[in-house]
XYZ file of C-alpha atoms in Angstrom:
574
model
C -8.945 47.008 -5.460
C -8.302 45.961 -9.060
C -4.608 45.640 -8.227
C -5.429 43.352 -5.292
C -7.544 41.110 -7.524
C -4.814 41.105 -10.159
C -2.223 40.117 -7.537
C -4.465 37.309 -6.269
C -4.787 35.955 -9.800
C -1.013 36.120 -10.308
C -0.253 34.454 -6.987
C -2.709 31.662 -7.763
C -1.117 31.008 -11.161
C 2.355 30.633 -9.616
C 1.066 28.695 -6.588
C 2.043 31.277 -3.975
C -0.718 30.454 -1.480
C 0.994 32.093 1.491
C 0.770 35.452 -0.293
C -2.880 34.808 -1.163
C -3.677 34.269 2.527
C -1.727 37.366 3.544
C -3.419 39.539 0.923
C -6.996 38.399 1.613
C -6.576 38.626 5.390
C -5.350 42.210 4.917
C -8.440 42.974 2.788
C -11.163 41.123 4.691
C -13.934 42.998 2.847
C -13.119 40.795 -0.152
C -14.575 37.793 1.672
C -18.073 39.000 0.798
C -17.315 37.601 -2.644
C -17.899 33.820 -2.529
C -15.146 33.140 -5.043
C -12.594 35.065 -2.982
C -13.705 33.261 0.178
C -13.312 29.963 -1.682
C -9.828 31.027 -2.797
C -8.856 31.678 0.825
C -10.185 28.277 1.890
C -8.208 26.608 -0.909
C -5.072 28.560 0.045
C -5.403 27.418 3.670
C -5.765 23.841 2.421
C -2.720 24.056 0.137
C -0.584 25.360 2.998
C -1.713 22.586 5.353
C -3.875 24.800 7.578
C -6.761 22.373 7.522
C -8.765 23.710 10.475
C -8.856 27.243 9.062
C -9.720 25.847 5.635
C -12.566 23.763 7.048
C -14.061 26.769 8.870
C -13.944 28.811 5.670
C -15.540 26.094 3.566
C -18.324 25.418 6.068
C -19.129 29.127 6.205
C -19.250 29.343 2.395
C -21.307 26.168 1.909
C -23.937 27.397 4.356
C -24.597 30.274 1.913
C -23.751 28.731 -1.443
C -24.608 25.506 -3.267
C -21.976 26.018 -5.973
C -20.773 22.523 -6.993
C -17.170 23.655 -7.468
C -16.970 24.793 -3.863
C -18.358 21.469 -2.654
C -15.742 19.637 -4.724
C -12.974 21.785 -3.198
C -14.340 21.104 0.284
C -14.430 17.366 -0.447
C -10.762 17.418 -1.397
C -9.954 19.175 1.871
C -11.754 16.361 3.706
C -9.704 13.899 1.663
C -6.487 15.640 2.711
C -7.711 15.295 6.309
C -8.146 11.554 5.625
C -11.912 11.844 6.120
C -12.461 9.842 2.958
C -16.038 8.718 3.653
C -17.213 12.291 4.234
C -15.320 13.481 1.162
C -16.954 10.760 -0.920
C -20.428 11.698 0.353
C -19.946 15.346 -0.647
C -18.764 14.400 -4.121
C -21.664 11.987 -4.567
C -24.082 14.773 -3.642
C -22.608 16.882 -6.458
C -22.989 14.220 -9.151
C -26.556 13.503 -8.042
C -27.391 17.129 -8.780
C -25.324 17.270 -11.973
C -24.498 13.970 -13.664
C -22.143 15.749 -16.085
C -19.961 17.556 -13.553
C -16.513 16.372 -14.611
C -14.479 17.590 -11.616
C -16.732 15.699 -9.211
C -16.273 12.379 -11.046
C -12.525 12.888 -11.378
C -12.168 13.551 -7.655
C -14.555 10.697 -6.812
C -11.999 8.437 -8.478
C -9.170 9.953 -6.443
C -11.021 9.664 -3.118
C -12.331 6.156 -3.798
C -8.779 5.032 -4.567
C -7.503 6.523 -1.308
C -10.169 4.769 0.748
C -9.443 1.467 -0.989
C -12.704 1.153 -2.934
C -11.269 -0.130 -6.200
C -14.575 -0.784 -7.953
C -16.044 2.647 -7.231
C -12.777 4.306 -8.224
C -12.882 2.522 -11.572
C -16.526 3.502 -12.169
C -15.828 7.155 -11.324
C -12.805 7.370 -13.623
C -14.784 5.715 -16.421
C -17.434 8.426 -16.142
C -14.819 11.209 -15.994
C -13.088 9.786 -19.080
C -16.418 9.539 -20.875
C -17.106 13.227 -20.172
C -13.618 14.361 -21.218
C -11.807 11.683 -23.274
C -8.829 13.986 -23.926
C -8.244 14.888 -20.287
C -4.931 13.414 -19.110
C -5.988 13.201 -15.455
C -9.126 11.234 -16.301
C -7.287 8.941 -18.719
C -4.320 8.255 -16.422
C -6.694 7.767 -13.477
C -8.688 5.213 -15.464
C -5.563 3.394 -16.672
C -4.044 3.265 -13.188
C -7.378 2.075 -11.799
C -7.458 -0.751 -14.350
C -3.898 -1.655 -13.379
C -4.953 -1.814 -9.719
C -7.849 -4.052 -10.753
C -5.299 -6.314 -12.515
C -6.980 -5.661 -15.894
C -3.764 -5.007 -17.809
C -5.257 -5.873 -21.199
C -7.911 -3.126 -20.935
C -5.295 -0.683 -19.610
C -3.047 -1.492 -22.584
C -5.887 -0.968 -25.057
C -6.666 2.443 -23.550
C -3.033 3.454 -23.979
C -3.045 2.283 -27.594
C -6.333 3.999 -28.490
C -5.707 7.306 -26.694
C -5.298 10.454 -28.785
C -3.664 13.085 -26.622
C -1.853 16.275 -27.504
C 1.929 16.267 -27.954
C 2.514 17.614 -24.454
C 0.741 14.635 -22.853
C 2.292 11.934 -25.048
C 5.190 11.356 -22.650
C 2.829 10.660 -19.735
C 0.979 8.122 -21.872
C 4.224 6.459 -22.946
C 5.310 6.150 -19.308
C 1.986 4.510 -18.422
C 2.542 2.017 -21.251
C 6.005 1.210 -19.882
C 4.544 0.801 -16.400
C 2.138 -1.841 -17.737
C 4.853 -3.654 -19.703
C 7.099 -3.787 -16.632
C 4.269 -5.462 -14.729
C 3.959 -7.953 -17.589
C 7.753 -8.520 -17.558
C 8.024 -7.542 -21.247
C 11.568 -6.454 -20.571
C 12.893 -6.406 -24.145
C 10.009 -4.201 -25.287
C 10.524 -1.872 -22.320
C 14.225 -1.551 -23.127
C 13.417 -0.434 -26.691
C 10.702 1.969 -25.519
C 12.978 3.591 -22.933
C 15.808 3.941 -25.441
C 13.514 5.741 -27.884
C 12.103 8.040 -25.199
C 15.557 8.975 -23.906
C 16.539 10.043 -27.431
C 13.658 12.545 -27.321
C 13.702 13.393 -23.593
C 17.298 12.754 -22.439
C 16.869 14.586 -19.131
C 13.530 13.080 -18.041
C 13.734 11.917 -14.433
C 10.702 9.596 -14.791
C 12.137 7.808 -17.833
C 15.434 7.244 -16.016
C 13.569 5.904 -12.986
C 11.763 3.390 -15.216
C 15.163 2.459 -16.655
C 16.355 1.638 -13.131
C 13.263 -0.496 -12.504
C 14.067 -2.376 -15.712
C 17.657 -2.970 -14.564
C 16.472 -4.338 -11.234
C 13.947 -6.683 -12.853
C 16.753 -7.980 -15.090
C 18.827 -8.634 -11.981
C 21.414 -5.913 -12.573
C 21.419 -4.573 -9.010
C 24.925 -3.063 -9.179
C 24.204 -0.927 -12.251
C 20.760 -0.063 -10.884
C 22.350 1.161 -7.682
C 24.838 3.254 -9.665
C 22.039 4.961 -11.627
C 19.947 5.482 -8.486
C 22.815 7.349 -6.856
C 22.834 9.717 -9.834
C 19.048 10.221 -9.628
C 19.397 10.769 -5.890
C 21.593 13.808 -6.577
C 18.710 15.288 -8.556
C 15.924 14.397 -6.096
C 17.411 13.365 -2.763
C 14.054 13.410 -0.976
C 12.034 11.384 -3.476
C 10.478 8.519 -1.483
C 10.503 6.086 -4.403
C 14.185 6.708 -5.106
C 14.991 6.216 -1.431
C 12.986 2.978 -1.310
C 14.799 1.568 -4.351
C 18.175 2.653 -2.957
C 17.345 0.897 0.304
C 16.323 -2.309 -1.491
C 19.491 -2.309 -3.607
C 21.759 -1.704 -0.630
C 19.970 -4.451 1.302
C 20.329 -6.851 -1.646
C 24.068 -6.230 -1.853
C 24.281 -6.718 1.931
C 25.629 -3.193 2.418
C 26.657 -2.351 5.955
C 24.118 0.477 6.206
C 21.103 0.082 3.868
C 19.674 3.299 5.360
C 22.633 5.425 4.240
C 20.703 7.570 1.762
C 17.613 7.892 3.946
C 19.815 9.452 6.590
C 21.383 11.908 4.136
C 18.001 12.844 2.644
C 16.457 13.561 6.043
C 19.417 15.800 6.877
C 19.104 17.788 3.638
C 15.400 18.572 3.581
C 12.385 18.316 5.853
C 9.981 15.903 4.188
C 7.472 14.367 6.603
C 6.382 11.553 4.306
C 10.007 10.540 3.755
C 10.759 10.706 7.486
C 7.756 8.479 8.259
C 8.755 5.996 5.523
C 12.292 5.836 6.944
C 10.950 5.501 10.496
C 8.617 2.599 9.639
C 11.449 0.687 7.955
C 13.643 1.191 11.015
C 10.830 -0.072 13.255
C 10.152 -3.150 11.132
C 13.825 -4.108 11.247
C 13.901 -3.362 15.002
C 16.324 -0.437 14.943
C 14.355 1.154 17.762
C 17.053 3.481 19.082
C 17.639 4.938 15.621
C 13.897 5.325 15.089
C 13.555 7.178 18.376
C 16.462 9.485 17.519
C 14.966 10.237 14.097
C 11.705 11.419 15.679
C 13.470 13.374 18.413
C 15.543 15.290 15.843
C 12.508 16.074 13.676
C 9.740 16.503 16.268
C 9.440 20.272 15.720
C 8.511 19.670 12.090
C 5.496 17.615 13.221
C 4.089 20.416 15.381
C 0.289 20.266 15.231
C 0.391 16.844 13.562
C -0.975 14.033 15.747
C 1.039 11.438 13.829
C 4.073 12.380 15.949
C 2.295 10.979 19.016
C 1.603 7.701 17.203
C 5.240 7.372 16.114
C 6.446 8.092 19.637
C 4.020 5.560 21.121
C 5.203 2.810 18.774
C 8.862 3.160 19.682
C 8.094 3.534 23.401
C 6.041 0.317 23.315
C 8.729 -1.686 21.542
C 11.350 -0.420 23.996
C 9.112 -1.575 26.872
C 7.875 1.833 28.101
C 4.140 1.143 27.955
C 3.147 4.019 30.249
C 4.877 6.469 27.927
C 3.178 4.845 24.931
C -0.283 5.308 26.476
C 0.582 8.878 27.465
C 1.341 9.729 23.830
C -1.820 8.083 22.468
C -4.056 9.763 25.052
C -3.144 13.110 23.455
C -5.124 12.167 20.340
C -8.849 12.923 20.528
C -11.690 11.150 18.742
C -12.082 14.035 16.277
C -8.474 13.785 15.109
C -7.811 12.503 11.589
C -5.286 10.151 13.219
C -7.748 8.689 15.732
C -8.220 5.259 14.097
C -4.472 4.748 13.741
C -3.983 5.839 17.348
C -6.723 3.428 18.466
C -5.040 0.570 16.596
C -1.693 1.263 18.282
C -3.428 1.591 21.636
C -5.032 -1.840 21.256
C -1.628 -3.387 20.533
C -0.173 -1.693 23.621
C -3.103 -2.929 25.723
C -2.497 -6.470 24.508
C 1.175 -6.114 25.454
C -0.020 -4.959 28.882
C -2.380 -7.961 29.120
C -5.420 -5.693 29.441
C -7.533 -7.856 27.163
C -10.942 -6.445 28.123
C -9.914 -2.888 27.278
C -8.199 -4.102 24.120
C -11.338 -5.926 22.978
C -13.433 -2.827 23.572
C -11.011 -0.852 21.381
C -11.179 -3.498 18.665
C -14.989 -3.348 18.545
C -14.772 0.449 18.254
C -12.233 0.082 15.443
C -14.481 -2.349 13.552
C -17.372 0.110 13.853
C -15.233 3.009 12.593
C -13.483 1.026 9.845
C -15.722 -1.929 8.946
C -13.719 -2.790 5.814
C -10.254 -2.599 7.389
C -8.711 -6.067 7.725
C -6.344 -5.016 10.526
C -9.166 -5.165 13.084
C -10.202 -8.689 12.057
C -6.753 -10.019 12.831
C -6.655 -8.321 16.235
C -10.199 -9.482 17.038
C -9.253 -13.142 16.661
C -6.139 -12.617 18.789
C -8.040 -10.902 21.583
C -10.974 -13.310 21.605
C -8.587 -16.203 22.265
C -7.726 -14.698 25.632
C -11.399 -14.566 26.587
C -11.967 -18.163 25.455
C -14.597 -16.705 23.139
C -13.149 -18.682 20.261
C -11.685 -22.153 20.242
C -8.485 -22.229 18.153
C -9.751 -25.306 16.298
C -12.551 -23.117 14.846
C -9.822 -21.766 12.636
C -10.055 -24.866 10.472
C -13.531 -23.837 9.281
C -11.852 -21.011 7.370
C -8.960 -23.030 5.942
C -9.565 -25.016 2.755
C -7.137 -27.774 1.804
C -7.081 -29.514 -1.588
C -4.607 -32.336 -2.204
C -3.399 -33.611 -5.606
C -4.449 -30.284 -7.059
C -2.628 -30.435 -10.425
C -2.048 -33.371 -12.729
C 1.527 -34.663 -12.665
C 2.542 -33.159 -16.016
C 1.322 -29.689 -15.099
C 3.073 -29.899 -11.738
C 6.394 -30.838 -13.394
C 6.076 -28.032 -15.928
C 5.260 -25.510 -13.203
C 8.208 -26.642 -11.082
C 10.705 -26.291 -13.945
C 9.443 -22.834 -14.851
C 9.470 -21.505 -11.273
C 12.986 -22.834 -10.642
C 14.164 -20.922 -13.712
C 12.925 -17.690 -12.091
C 14.909 -18.296 -8.919
C 18.317 -18.172 -10.623
C 18.599 -14.507 -9.678
C 18.787 -14.200 -5.912
C 17.700 -10.986 -4.227
C 17.270 -10.321 -0.534
C 13.803 -9.129 0.503
C 14.468 -8.074 4.070
C 11.172 -6.205 4.315
C 9.228 -9.334 3.326
C 8.348 -12.286 5.565
C 10.875 -14.721 4.052
C 14.148 -15.414 5.860
C 16.895 -17.439 4.121
C 15.096 -17.798 0.832
C 14.398 -16.218 -2.525
C 11.137 -14.570 -3.641
C 10.101 -13.604 -7.183
C 9.157 -9.995 -7.942
C 5.828 -8.616 -9.111
C 2.648 -10.550 -9.876
C 3.649 -13.842 -11.496
C 0.328 -14.114 -13.279
C 1.025 -10.965 -15.300
C 3.688 -12.887 -17.215
C 2.475 -14.160 -20.568
C 3.372 -17.801 -19.872
C 0.945 -20.660 -20.749
C 1.679 -22.780 -17.661
C 0.970 -19.820 -15.374
C -2.247 -18.994 -17.243
C -3.460 -22.589 -16.759
C -2.567 -22.649 -13.061
C -4.155 -19.241 -12.460
C -7.428 -20.403 -13.980
C -7.447 -23.540 -11.835
C -6.651 -21.538 -8.684
C -9.514 -19.100 -9.283
C -11.992 -21.864 -10.119
C -11.087 -23.788 -6.959
C -11.355 -20.743 -4.723
C -14.665 -19.598 -6.206
C -16.100 -23.112 -5.899
C -15.214 -23.176 -2.196
C -16.889 -19.777 -1.729
C -20.041 -20.934 -3.508
C -20.246 -24.053 -1.313
C -20.296 -21.793 1.753
C -22.619 -19.145 0.256
C -19.820 -16.578 0.385
C -19.160 -13.763 -2.123
C -16.752 -15.012 -4.776
C -16.366 -12.359 -7.484
C -12.961 -10.705 -7.275
C -9.445 -10.313 -8.617
C -6.262 -12.285 -8.147
C -4.151 -9.297 -7.166
C -0.800 -10.843 -6.277
C 1.168 -14.012 -6.963
C 4.750 -14.945 -6.157
C 7.025 -17.949 -5.708
C 9.305 -18.726 -2.758
C 12.367 -20.965 -2.837
C 13.233 -21.648 0.800
C 16.733 -22.713 1.812
C 18.051 -24.642 4.800
C 16.991 -22.958 8.070
C 14.647 -20.734 6.048
C 11.256 -19.728 7.367
C 8.492 -17.126 7.138
C 7.958 -14.855 10.121
C 4.271 -14.525 10.996
C 2.482 -11.889 8.940
C -0.860 -10.969 7.358
C -1.793 -9.982 3.790
C -3.543 -6.626 3.906
C -4.402 -6.540 0.180
C -6.364 -9.774 -0.028
C -9.586 -11.386 1.180
C -8.207 -14.891 0.721
C -4.590 -15.988 0.464
C -3.188 -19.322 -0.612
C -0.043 -21.400 -0.660
C 0.513 -24.125 -3.240
C 3.304 -26.571 -2.487
C 5.172 -27.238 -5.743
C 8.170 -29.186 -4.469
C 8.631 -30.351 -0.878
C 11.642 -32.280 0.487
C 11.009 -35.556 2.285
C 12.370 -34.118 5.553
C 9.146 -32.063 5.845
C 7.300 -35.277 6.698
C 8.913 -35.022 10.116
C 6.570 -33.380 12.584
C 6.767 -29.596 12.269
C 9.711 -29.328 9.830
C 8.932 -26.359 7.566
C 5.230 -26.634 8.354
C 2.660 -23.890 7.803
C 1.517 -22.340 11.090
C -1.164 -19.766 11.869
C -3.060 -17.913 14.560
C -0.124 -16.358 16.412
C -0.174 -12.577 16.054
C 3.162 -10.918 15.268
C 2.255 -7.378 16.347
C 4.975 -6.494 18.838
C 8.145 -7.969 20.258
C 6.523 -7.500 23.672
C 3.462 -9.602 22.837
C 4.075 -13.335 22.712
C 1.220 -15.177 21.025
C 1.342 -18.904 20.319
C 0.203 -20.341 16.990
C -2.991 -22.379 17.052
C -2.834 -24.597 14.012
C -0.184 -26.361 11.900
C -0.455 -27.854 8.403
C 2.011 -30.276 6.854
C 3.427 -29.015 3.522
C 2.747 -31.772 1.016
C 3.710 -31.617 -2.634
C 0.732 -30.689 -4.862
C -1.309 -29.449 -1.868
C -3.247 -26.157 -2.029
C -4.036 -24.360 1.242
C -6.435 -21.376 1.192
C -7.016 -19.169 4.243
C -8.318 -15.687 5.197
C -5.770 -12.990 4.337
C -6.125 -11.337 7.749
C -5.060 -14.566 9.495
C -1.554 -14.247 10.945
C 0.566 -17.038 9.487
C 4.154 -18.146 8.889
C 6.250 -21.328 8.836
C 8.479 -23.323 11.110
C 12.187 -23.345 10.135
C 13.176 -25.805 7.409
C 15.835 -28.338 8.424
C 17.894 -30.174 5.822
C 19.802 -29.135 2.700
C 16.959 -29.658 0.189
C 14.951 -26.607 -0.867
C 11.204 -26.033 -0.544
C 9.376 -24.477 -3.556
C 5.952 -22.825 -3.267
C 3.629 -20.568 -5.239
C 1.392 -18.180 -3.270
C -1.353 -15.751 -4.223
C -3.868 -13.236 -2.869
C -7.488 -12.970 -4.014
C -9.546 -9.860 -3.273
C -13.343 -9.999 -3.233
C -14.655 -6.950 -5.111
């Protein structure tokens, strides 16, 4: 028996969970020990056998109140995407023991996954307070501050941290991550050079170096270095995404070249799904269908395969097949909400508005904070005449002559200087135009700081007038230079509560009815669902337009040779 226990300890240290399962199942008498039973449950979880893991955990918890076991069970629930239940279990642990570090650390992880930025930050703060030297707590807190757009506090944490030598590299990489967001490119170049002298083979440092190259506009050299990194990690999703963006920017014949090679070399479900979704967005439906057909065996027991199949069937016009796939997913599945969302879209394509609306109400009840249901609700209610399209104007705030003339001129000159480097963003909404990268307001530039302050003050004032919550973060800002025949396809902003467009420079031809105008209300959810826009707004220089982020919006094509310059942002109520 001692040998069995010794083997279990050894297998756990090297992460051989399959052998742990095999050994415990062959010695079932060991399960009388709670710790061994917990080990089996964890092993099932680590090998993706979630149902077996859940049964084990529920059996253990019925006989034990050990906080560590509850934390492990919560992380299983998180893996199953049952984030609310996972959060409840972790909260129950910290209520019993306000100093239980693992519970706070995992509260931060789960809160981040369910999109609760404020609670994630609070949890990581408590974990860091309990163990200031713990890398996971520190990096979680820093990343949480970055998500909350508080780069100054994140920077100070990096500067004040005292970690052991082994963790110094991780801290240095976090510092570089912040500086890249702030566009401190010269500082990043020096930092990377120094780190490569010490860690010449570090994959993460080299990946940051590529990000630096791309921000500087050196796409060709960035692509060259990415191909080298791809040899080392051909199935790394971030590498594949950057390769795709570089190939698209250089107008390569096949921007999916490396995705295809990676999916042939190794079975990686997350990479396959990422590749599939890009194919679907760019309407390569036949290739998307083939990708799933070739890899369907690797999704055995995973309901997401039915969702992927339904999406491609719907876009290819086979609605009956799409419904057949979605009907295989029961309400207790971790994929149920995603399946319900896809089913609603298919019902709208099939003009079954009553059934679609019923599904939307169910989705809102299951995911009250998810913006995707709000957009679909408006779309569906139009077809019941439950909402008059003109009601949309109650949620759109327009301010003319927003900046004084000098500020507007200064802003225009600065933004035009950013558009000298042209990069294609084929996964974004812009067509025939140029978009800046990152959050503009992270740049340490006085004119942007002034404009940001004025934007936030205006938005918060409008919220206060309407007795709406107003405290939040400006979590994205970018500029668009639109060319002749350019336009935005209709889209929504999933990361914001309010979005805005400020018209910096508008050609005179936009005075003509509809030329380059803002439009909204028409859902762009499927090529088989045609939805007309409900409202149009003339783009006028120095005009600020604020609207709900879940509102589907785009622009009419721009006629004429003069360019159209805008600055847009998202604001998230916290």
